[in-house]
Amino acid sequence: MRKYLATVLTLLLIMCKYADASVVMTGTRVIYDGKMSSKTVQLKNPDKQPYIVQIQTDNGTQANQAASGNDDFVVTPQIFRMEAGSAQSIRLMYIGKPLPEDRESVFYLSFTQLPALNKANLGGNQLVLAITNRVKIFYRPKGLTGVSADTPQKLSFSLSDKQVKVVNSGGYYAVVRHATLLTNGREITLASSTMVPPESSVNWTPSAPVSSLKGARLRLILVNDYGIDTVTERTL
């Protein structure tokens, strides 16, 4: 039993090592300018070993994710080897159906990496771990007006049957890291790791009972284009 536990702990340490030092993307999201014919994404391998990397895109639906990517983007190259300490440029070109011209559309980019195996070790038993990172692609069409930095001002909040209704009147996605209510000395979660699409609304329900939402403070943590948190507060 002790030998088994020691083996498991060793494998976990190996997993932590690979997850901590692996292929990374420059930036936390991809902003695709519709005025341009393509978008270049930069990857870096800070590790001391080479990796095989595969790139895929999807539109966020479960069916699309299960279908090994979609046909909205041409990715060049799609599968490649990254040597230790090297960098790689990826070219994305949108070829999908026409998108709304007055608002952002969102897609996802995934890059999966596998440690490249040495020829000398091909005959033996090895533990090979695949790590997948997934980031958002925000497609901004030519006709989109305004700037994403104004998104907090485009959000309005109202009360609706013990829920908070959030309206995004702007053309950009509001990326929400965390939203909480501050009332009667309590901090109650409203939403986490979500988005409010452009020109649309969502309803948030408090995670705990609240006697009255009127007069409560709403604290909203949004994520900007650079992956930096911006905090705003409103009174309901």
Coordinates of C-alpha atoms in Angstrom, one line a residue:
M1 CA 0.0 0.0 0.0
R2 CA 2.8 2.4 0.9
K3 CA 4.6 1.6 -2.4
Y4 CA 1.3 2.4 -4.2
L5 CA 0.9 5.7 -2.5
A6 CA 4.5 6.6 -3.2
T7 CA 3.9 5.9 -6.9
V8 CA 0.8 8.1 -6.9
L9 CA 2.6 10.9 -5.2
T10 CA 5.5 10.7 -7.7
L11 CA 3.0 10.8 -10.6
L12 CA 1.3 13.9 -9.1
L13 CA 4.7 15.6 -8.8
I14 CA 5.4 14.9 -12.4
M15 CA 2.0 16.3 -13.4
C16 CA 2.6 19.5 -11.3
K17 CA 6.0 19.9 -13.0
Y18 CA 4.6 19.7 -16.5
A19 CA 1.7 22.0 -15.6
D20 CA 3.9 24.6 -14.1
A21 CA 6.5 24.8 -16.9
S22 CA 4.8 24.3 -20.2
V23 CA 3.8 26.0 -23.5
V24 CA 2.2 29.4 -22.8
M25 CA 0.5 32.0 -25.0
T26 CA 1.4 35.7 -25.0
G27 CA -1.7 37.4 -23.5
T28 CA -4.8 36.0 -21.9
R29 CA -7.1 36.2 -24.8
V30 CA -7.1 36.7 -28.6
I31 CA -8.5 39.9 -30.0
Y32 CA -9.3 39.4 -33.8
D33 CA -9.7 42.7 -35.6
G34 CA -12.2 42.2 -38.4
K35 CA -10.5 44.9 -40.4
M36 CA -7.5 42.5 -40.8
S37 CA -7.4 39.4 -42.9
S38 CA -5.7 37.3 -40.1
K39 CA -4.5 37.4 -36.5
T40 CA -1.1 36.2 -35.3
V41 CA -0.9 34.5 -31.9
Q42 CA 2.5 33.9 -30.2
L43 CA 3.3 30.8 -28.2
K44 CA 6.5 30.2 -26.1
N45 CA 8.0 27.1 -24.6
P46 CA 10.0 28.1 -21.4
D47 CA 10.5 24.5 -20.5
K48 CA 13.7 22.6 -20.9
Q49 CA 12.2 19.9 -23.1
P50 CA 10.4 19.9 -26.5
Y51 CA 6.6 19.5 -27.0
I52 CA 4.3 18.5 -29.7
V53 CA 1.5 21.1 -29.9
Q54 CA -1.9 20.9 -31.6
I55 CA -4.2 24.0 -32.1
Q56 CA -8.0 23.8 -32.4
T57 CA -10.8 26.4 -32.4
D58 CA -14.5 26.0 -31.4
N59 CA -17.5 28.3 -30.9
G60 CA -18.3 27.2 -27.3
T61 CA -21.1 24.8 -27.9
Q62 CA -20.7 21.2 -26.5
A63 CA -21.4 19.6 -29.9
N64 CA -18.7 21.8 -31.5
Q65 CA -16.1 21.0 -28.9
A66 CA -16.7 17.3 -29.2
A67 CA -16.3 17.5 -33.0
S68 CA -12.5 18.2 -32.7
G69 CA -12.7 21.9 -33.7
N70 CA -14.7 23.7 -36.3
D71 CA -14.5 25.2 -39.7
D72 CA -14.7 28.9 -38.7
F73 CA -10.9 29.4 -38.7
V74 CA -7.9 28.3 -40.7
V75 CA -5.1 27.7 -38.3
T76 CA -1.5 27.6 -39.6
P77 CA 0.3 25.6 -38.5
Q78 CA -2.1 23.3 -36.7
I79 CA 0.3 20.7 -35.4
F80 CA 4.0 21.4 -34.8
R81 CA 7.0 20.7 -32.5
M82 CA 8.3 23.3 -30.1
E83 CA 11.9 23.0 -29.0
A84 CA 13.0 23.9 -25.5
G85 CA 13.1 27.7 -25.1
S86 CA 11.6 28.4 -28.5
A87 CA 8.8 30.5 -29.7
Q88 CA 6.1 29.8 -32.4
S89 CA 3.8 32.1 -34.3
I90 CA 0.3 30.9 -35.1
R91 CA -1.8 32.5 -37.9
L92 CA -5.6 32.5 -37.5
M93 CA -7.8 33.4 -40.5
Y94 CA -11.6 33.6 -40.1
I95 CA -13.5 31.9 -43.0
G96 CA -16.8 31.2 -41.3
K97 CA -20.3 32.6 -42.0
P98 CA -20.9 36.4 -41.8
L99 CA -21.0 37.7 -38.3
P100 CA -23.0 40.6 -36.8
E101 CA -21.3 43.9 -37.7
D102 CA -22.5 45.9 -34.6
R103 CA -21.1 43.6 -31.8
E104 CA -18.4 41.2 -30.8
S105 CA -18.6 37.4 -31.4
V106 CA -16.8 34.9 -29.3
F107 CA -14.9 31.7 -30.1
Y108 CA -12.4 29.6 -28.3
L109 CA -8.8 28.6 -29.1
S110 CA -7.3 25.5 -27.5
F111 CA -3.7 24.4 -27.6
T112 CA -2.9 20.8 -26.5
Q113 CA 0.7 19.9 -25.7
L114 CA 2.4 16.5 -25.4
P115 CA 6.1 16.0 -24.3
A116 CA 8.1 14.9 -27.4
L117 CA 9.5 11.5 -26.9
N118 CA 13.2 10.5 -27.4
K119 CA 13.8 7.7 -29.9
A120 CA 15.9 5.9 -27.3
N121 CA 12.8 5.7 -25.0
L122 CA 10.2 4.6 -27.5
G123 CA 10.5 0.9 -26.5
G124 CA 9.8 1.4 -22.8
N125 CA 6.8 2.2 -20.7
Q126 CA 6.3 5.9 -20.2
L127 CA 3.7 8.2 -18.6
V128 CA 2.7 10.8 -21.2
L129 CA 0.5 13.7 -20.1
A130 CA -1.5 15.9 -22.4
I131 CA -2.2 19.4 -21.2
T132 CA -4.8 21.6 -22.9
N133 CA -5.2 25.4 -22.4
R134 CA -8.3 27.2 -23.7
V135 CA -8.6 30.9 -24.2
K136 CA -11.3 33.2 -25.7
I137 CA -11.2 34.6 -29.2
F138 CA -13.1 37.9 -29.5
Y139 CA -13.9 38.7 -33.1
R140 CA -14.4 42.5 -33.5
P141 CA -16.1 43.3 -36.9
K142 CA -15.3 46.3 -39.0
G143 CA -18.5 48.1 -38.1
L144 CA -18.1 47.8 -34.3
T145 CA -18.1 51.3 -32.7
G146 CA -16.8 52.5 -29.3
V147 CA -14.0 50.9 -27.3
S148 CA -14.0 47.9 -24.9
A149 CA -12.8 50.1 -22.1
D150 CA -16.2 51.7 -21.9
T151 CA -18.0 48.4 -21.2
P152 CA -18.5 49.1 -17.5
Q153 CA -20.4 52.2 -18.3
K154 CA -22.6 50.3 -20.7
L155 CA -23.9 48.0 -18.0
S156 CA -27.1 48.8 -16.1
F157 CA -28.7 46.9 -13.2
S158 CA -32.2 46.6 -12.0
L159 CA -34.2 44.4 -9.5
S160 CA -36.5 41.7 -10.8
D161 CA -38.2 39.2 -8.5
K162 CA -35.3 38.8 -6.0
Q163 CA -32.9 38.7 -8.9
V164 CA -30.5 41.3 -10.4
K165 CA -31.1 42.0 -14.1
V166 CA -28.0 43.0 -15.9
V167 CA -28.3 44.8 -19.3
N168 CA -25.3 45.3 -21.6
S169 CA -26.2 48.0 -24.1
G170 CA -22.7 48.0 -25.6
G171 CA -21.2 46.1 -28.5
Y172 CA -18.5 44.3 -26.4
Y173 CA -18.7 41.3 -24.1
A174 CA -18.6 42.1 -20.4
V175 CA -16.2 39.4 -19.0
V176 CA -17.1 39.0 -15.3
R177 CA -14.6 37.4 -12.9
H178 CA -16.8 37.9 -9.9
A179 CA -20.0 39.8 -8.9
T180 CA -21.1 40.2 -5.3
L181 CA -23.7 41.9 -3.2
L182 CA -22.7 43.9 -0.2
T183 CA -25.7 44.2 2.2
N184 CA -26.2 44.2 6.0
G185 CA -22.5 43.5 6.5
R186 CA -22.6 40.4 4.3
E187 CA -20.9 39.7 1.0
I188 CA -23.1 37.4 -1.2
T189 CA -22.0 36.0 -4.5
L190 CA -24.1 36.8 -7.6
A191 CA -22.0 35.4 -10.4
S192 CA -18.5 34.1 -11.2
S193 CA -16.5 33.4 -14.3
T194 CA -19.2 34.4 -16.7
M195 CA -19.9 36.9 -19.5
V196 CA -22.7 39.3 -20.4
P197 CA -23.1 39.2 -24.2
P198 CA -23.4 42.5 -26.1
E199 CA -26.8 44.0 -26.7
S200 CA -28.4 41.5 -24.3
S201 CA -29.4 40.9 -20.7
V202 CA -29.0 38.2 -18.0
N203 CA -30.5 37.6 -14.6
W204 CA -28.3 36.8 -11.6
T205 CA -29.7 35.1 -8.4
P206 CA -28.0 35.7 -5.1
S207 CA -26.2 32.6 -3.7
A208 CA -27.9 33.1 -0.3
P209 CA -31.3 34.5 0.7
V210 CA -31.5 38.3 1.0
S211 CA -34.4 40.0 2.7
S212 CA -34.2 43.0 0.3
L213 CA -32.0 43.8 -2.6
K214 CA -33.0 47.5 -2.6
G215 CA -30.1 49.7 -1.5
A216 CA -27.5 46.9 -1.6
R217 CA -24.1 47.6 -3.1
L218 CA -23.1 45.6 -6.1
R219 CA -19.4 45.0 -6.6
L220 CA -18.4 43.9 -10.1
I221 CA -14.9 42.7 -11.1
L222 CA -14.5 42.8 -14.9
V223 CA -11.5 41.6 -16.9
N224 CA -10.2 43.9 -19.6
D225 CA -8.4 43.2 -22.9
Y226 CA -5.1 42.8 -21.1
G227 CA -6.4 40.3 -18.5
I228 CA -6.4 42.9 -15.8
D229 CA -9.2 43.2 -13.2
T230 CA -11.2 46.4 -13.1
V231 CA -13.6 47.0 -10.2
T232 CA -16.8 49.0 -10.2
E233 CA -19.5 49.4 -7.6
R234 CA -23.2 50.4 -8.0
T235 CA -26.1 50.9 -5.6
L236 CA -29.2 48.9 -6.5

